[in-house]
mmCIF file of C-alpha atoms in Angstrom:
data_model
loop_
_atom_site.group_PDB
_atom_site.id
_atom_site.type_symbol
_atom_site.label_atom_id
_atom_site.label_comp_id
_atom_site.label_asym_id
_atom_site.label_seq_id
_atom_site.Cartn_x
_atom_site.Cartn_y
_atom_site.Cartn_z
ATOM 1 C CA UNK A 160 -7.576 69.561 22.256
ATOM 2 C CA UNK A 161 -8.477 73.125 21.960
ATOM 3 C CA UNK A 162 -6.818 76.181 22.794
ATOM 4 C CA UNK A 163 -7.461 76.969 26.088
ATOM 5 C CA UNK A 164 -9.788 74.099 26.919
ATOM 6 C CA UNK A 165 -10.153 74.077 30.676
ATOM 7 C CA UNK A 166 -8.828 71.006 32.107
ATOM 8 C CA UNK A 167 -11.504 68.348 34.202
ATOM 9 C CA UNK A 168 -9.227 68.850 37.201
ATOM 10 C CA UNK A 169 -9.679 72.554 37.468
ATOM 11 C CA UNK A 170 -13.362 72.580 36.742
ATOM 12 C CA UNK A 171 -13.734 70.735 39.516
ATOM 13 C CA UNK A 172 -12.104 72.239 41.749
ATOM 14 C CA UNK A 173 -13.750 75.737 40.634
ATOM 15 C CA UNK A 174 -16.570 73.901 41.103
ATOM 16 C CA UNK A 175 -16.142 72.727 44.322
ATOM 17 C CA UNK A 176 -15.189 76.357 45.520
ATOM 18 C CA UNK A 177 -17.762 78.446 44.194
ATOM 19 C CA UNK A 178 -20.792 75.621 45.828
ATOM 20 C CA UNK A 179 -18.831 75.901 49.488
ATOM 21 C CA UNK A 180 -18.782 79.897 49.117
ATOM 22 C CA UNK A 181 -22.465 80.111 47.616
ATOM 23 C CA UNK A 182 -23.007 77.752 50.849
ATOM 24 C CA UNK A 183 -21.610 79.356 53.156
ATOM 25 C CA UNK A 184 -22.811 82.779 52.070
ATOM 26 C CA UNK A 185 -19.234 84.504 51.445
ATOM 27 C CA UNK A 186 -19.181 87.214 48.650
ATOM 28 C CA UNK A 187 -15.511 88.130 48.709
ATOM 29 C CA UNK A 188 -11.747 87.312 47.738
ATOM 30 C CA UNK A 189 -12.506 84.248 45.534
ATOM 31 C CA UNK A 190 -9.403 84.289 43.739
ATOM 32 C CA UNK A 191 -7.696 83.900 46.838
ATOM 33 C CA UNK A 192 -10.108 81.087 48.403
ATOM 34 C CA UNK A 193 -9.490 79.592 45.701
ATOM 35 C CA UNK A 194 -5.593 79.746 45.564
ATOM 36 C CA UNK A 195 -6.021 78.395 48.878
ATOM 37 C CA UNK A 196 -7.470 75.029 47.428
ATOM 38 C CA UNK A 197 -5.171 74.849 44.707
ATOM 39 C CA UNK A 198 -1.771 74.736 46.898
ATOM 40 C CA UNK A 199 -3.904 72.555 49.471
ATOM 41 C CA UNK A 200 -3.805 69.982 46.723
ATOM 42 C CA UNK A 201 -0.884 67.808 46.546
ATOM 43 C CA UNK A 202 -0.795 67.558 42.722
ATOM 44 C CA UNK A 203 -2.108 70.944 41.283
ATOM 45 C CA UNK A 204 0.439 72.311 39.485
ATOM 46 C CA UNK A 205 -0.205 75.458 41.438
ATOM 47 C CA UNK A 206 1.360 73.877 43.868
ATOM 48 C CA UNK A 207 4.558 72.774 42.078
ATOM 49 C CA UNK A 208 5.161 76.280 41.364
ATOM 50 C CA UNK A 209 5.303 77.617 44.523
ATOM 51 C CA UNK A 210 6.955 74.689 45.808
ATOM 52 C CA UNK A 211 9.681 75.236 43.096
ATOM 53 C CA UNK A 212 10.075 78.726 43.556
ATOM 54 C CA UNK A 213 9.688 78.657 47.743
ATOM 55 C CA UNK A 214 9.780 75.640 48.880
ATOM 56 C CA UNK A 215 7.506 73.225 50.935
ATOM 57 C CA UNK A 216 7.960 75.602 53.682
ATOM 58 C CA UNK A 217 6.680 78.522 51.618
ATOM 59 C CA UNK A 218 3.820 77.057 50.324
ATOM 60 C CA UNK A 219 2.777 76.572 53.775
ATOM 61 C CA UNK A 220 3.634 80.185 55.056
ATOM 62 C CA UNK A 221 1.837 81.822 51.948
ATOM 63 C CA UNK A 222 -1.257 79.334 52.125
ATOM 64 C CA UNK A 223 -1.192 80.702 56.469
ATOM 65 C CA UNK A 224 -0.498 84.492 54.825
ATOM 66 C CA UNK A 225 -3.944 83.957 52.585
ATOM 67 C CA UNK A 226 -5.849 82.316 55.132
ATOM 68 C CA UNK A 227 -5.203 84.934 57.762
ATOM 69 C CA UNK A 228 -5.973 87.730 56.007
ATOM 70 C CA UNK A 229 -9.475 86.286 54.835
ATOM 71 C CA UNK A 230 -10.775 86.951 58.329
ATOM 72 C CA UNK A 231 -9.977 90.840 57.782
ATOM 73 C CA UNK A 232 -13.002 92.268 56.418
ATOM 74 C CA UNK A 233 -13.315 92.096 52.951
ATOM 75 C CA UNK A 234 -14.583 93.977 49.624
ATOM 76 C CA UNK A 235 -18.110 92.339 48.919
ATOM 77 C CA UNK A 236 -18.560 91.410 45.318
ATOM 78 C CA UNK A 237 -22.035 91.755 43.641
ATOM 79 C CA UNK A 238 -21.248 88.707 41.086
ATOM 80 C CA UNK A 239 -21.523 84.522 42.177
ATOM 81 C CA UNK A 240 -18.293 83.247 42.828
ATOM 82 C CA UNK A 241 -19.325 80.929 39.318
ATOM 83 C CA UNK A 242 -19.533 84.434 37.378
ATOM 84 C CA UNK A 243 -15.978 85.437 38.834
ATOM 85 C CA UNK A 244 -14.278 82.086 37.718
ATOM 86 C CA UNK A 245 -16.261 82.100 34.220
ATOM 87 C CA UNK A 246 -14.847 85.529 33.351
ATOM 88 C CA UNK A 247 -11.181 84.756 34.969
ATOM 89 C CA UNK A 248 -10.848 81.516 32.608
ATOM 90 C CA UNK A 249 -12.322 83.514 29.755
ATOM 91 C CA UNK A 250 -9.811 86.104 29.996
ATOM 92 C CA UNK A 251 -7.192 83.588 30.362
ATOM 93 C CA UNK A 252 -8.129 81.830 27.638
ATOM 94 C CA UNK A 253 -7.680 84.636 25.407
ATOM 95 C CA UNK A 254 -4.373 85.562 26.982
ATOM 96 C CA UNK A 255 -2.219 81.848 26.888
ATOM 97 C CA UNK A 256 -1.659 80.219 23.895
ATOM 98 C CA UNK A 257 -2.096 77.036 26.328
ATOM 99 C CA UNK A 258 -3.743 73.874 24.886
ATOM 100 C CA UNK A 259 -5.047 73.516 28.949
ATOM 101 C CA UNK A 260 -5.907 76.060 31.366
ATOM 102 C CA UNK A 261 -4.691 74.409 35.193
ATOM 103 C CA UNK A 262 -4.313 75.823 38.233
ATOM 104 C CA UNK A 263 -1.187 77.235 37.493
ATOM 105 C CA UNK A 264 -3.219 79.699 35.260
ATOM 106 C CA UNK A 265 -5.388 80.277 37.858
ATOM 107 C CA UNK A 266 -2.352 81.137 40.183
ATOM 108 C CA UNK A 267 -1.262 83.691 37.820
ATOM 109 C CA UNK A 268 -4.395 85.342 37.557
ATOM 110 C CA UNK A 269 -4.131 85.877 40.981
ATOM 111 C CA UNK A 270 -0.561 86.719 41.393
ATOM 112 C CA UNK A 271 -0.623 89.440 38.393
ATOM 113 C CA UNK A 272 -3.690 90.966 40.140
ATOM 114 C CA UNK A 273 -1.924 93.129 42.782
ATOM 115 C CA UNK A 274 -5.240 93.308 44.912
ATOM 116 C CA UNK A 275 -5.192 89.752 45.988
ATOM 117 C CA UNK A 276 -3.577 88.348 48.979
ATOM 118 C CA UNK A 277 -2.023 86.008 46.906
ATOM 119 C CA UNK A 278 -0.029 88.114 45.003
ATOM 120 C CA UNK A 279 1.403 90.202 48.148
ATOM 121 C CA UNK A 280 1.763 86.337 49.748
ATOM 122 C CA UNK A 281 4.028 85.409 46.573
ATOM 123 C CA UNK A 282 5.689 88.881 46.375
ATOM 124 C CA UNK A 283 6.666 88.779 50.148
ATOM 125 C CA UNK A 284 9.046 85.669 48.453
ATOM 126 C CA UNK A 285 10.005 87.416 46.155
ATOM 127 C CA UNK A 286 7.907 85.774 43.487
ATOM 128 C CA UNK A 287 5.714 87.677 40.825
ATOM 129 C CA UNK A 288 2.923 86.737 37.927
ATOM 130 C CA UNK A 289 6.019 86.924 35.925
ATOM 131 C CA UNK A 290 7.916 84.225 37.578
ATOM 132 C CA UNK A 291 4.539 82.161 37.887
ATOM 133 C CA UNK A 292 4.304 82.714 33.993
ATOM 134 C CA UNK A 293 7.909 81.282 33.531
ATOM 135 C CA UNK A 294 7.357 78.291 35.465
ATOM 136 C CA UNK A 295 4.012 77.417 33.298
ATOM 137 C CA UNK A 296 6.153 77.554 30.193
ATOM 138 C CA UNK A 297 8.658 75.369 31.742
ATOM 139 C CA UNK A 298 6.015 72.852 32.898
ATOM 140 C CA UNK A 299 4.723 73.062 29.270
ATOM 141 C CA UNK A 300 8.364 72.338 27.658
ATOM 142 C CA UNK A 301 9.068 69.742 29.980
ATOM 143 C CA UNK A 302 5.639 68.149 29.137
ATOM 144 C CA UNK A 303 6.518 68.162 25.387
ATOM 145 C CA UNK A 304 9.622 66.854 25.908
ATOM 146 C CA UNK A 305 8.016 64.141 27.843
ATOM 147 C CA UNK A 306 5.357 62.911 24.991
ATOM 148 C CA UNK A 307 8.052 63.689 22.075
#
């Protein structure tokens, strides 16, 4: 595999995001409407990081803290939702020495980028990009150990 090939699971869900924004006509926060997929999801790994740094319960108050403030009006961006995601998982690509971008990259993105809901969600638990950062490289170590 290549550095920072993105995985099938997170193209899809990218994917699946930016058609049901282009469909519905929205032009704002898709890093955090997309967060908002990624923790609904059972098995993103997005969601094991939050869950392991706030619990069940605080995966379910951040995803509420996200959701709510989406119906606040909101920044319009003049780029597809598509465009947005291309150039986050380009930029993480250069930044992880990853084999596999995930979600968890994703979630990252969005908690290191202090505009996004996500990140003052996370931060209101006291978790930051760093912490989010630390949990990848666990994941990573653990998965290593697992195939070794």
């Amino acid at each position: 595999m290549n550095k920072g090939q993105i995985s099938e699971t997170l193209q899809a869900m990218i994917a699946k995001t930016s058609v049901t924004l282009n469909r519905e006509g929205i032009r704002s926060s898709y890093s955090d409407r997309l967060v908002i997929e990624l923790l609904a999801d059972d098995n993103s790994c997005a969601r094991r990081i939050v869950d392991s740094l706030a619990g069940e319960h605080g995966v379910r108050v951040i995803m509420r803290r996200i959701v709510s403030s989406l119906a606040q009006p909101q920044y319009m961006a003049h780029h597809s939702p598509q465009e947005h995601f291309d150039a986050m998982c380009a930029t993480l690509i250069g930044m992880t020495s990853s084999e596999q971008l995930t979600s968890a990259h994703l979630l990252y993105a969005a908690a290191f980028d202090s505009t996004t809901m996500t990140s003052q969600a996370l931060h209101s638990y006291g978790i930051n990009a760093s912490d989010v950062m630390r949990e990848i490289e666990r994941m990573e170590m653990d998965e290593v150990r697992w195939v070794s």
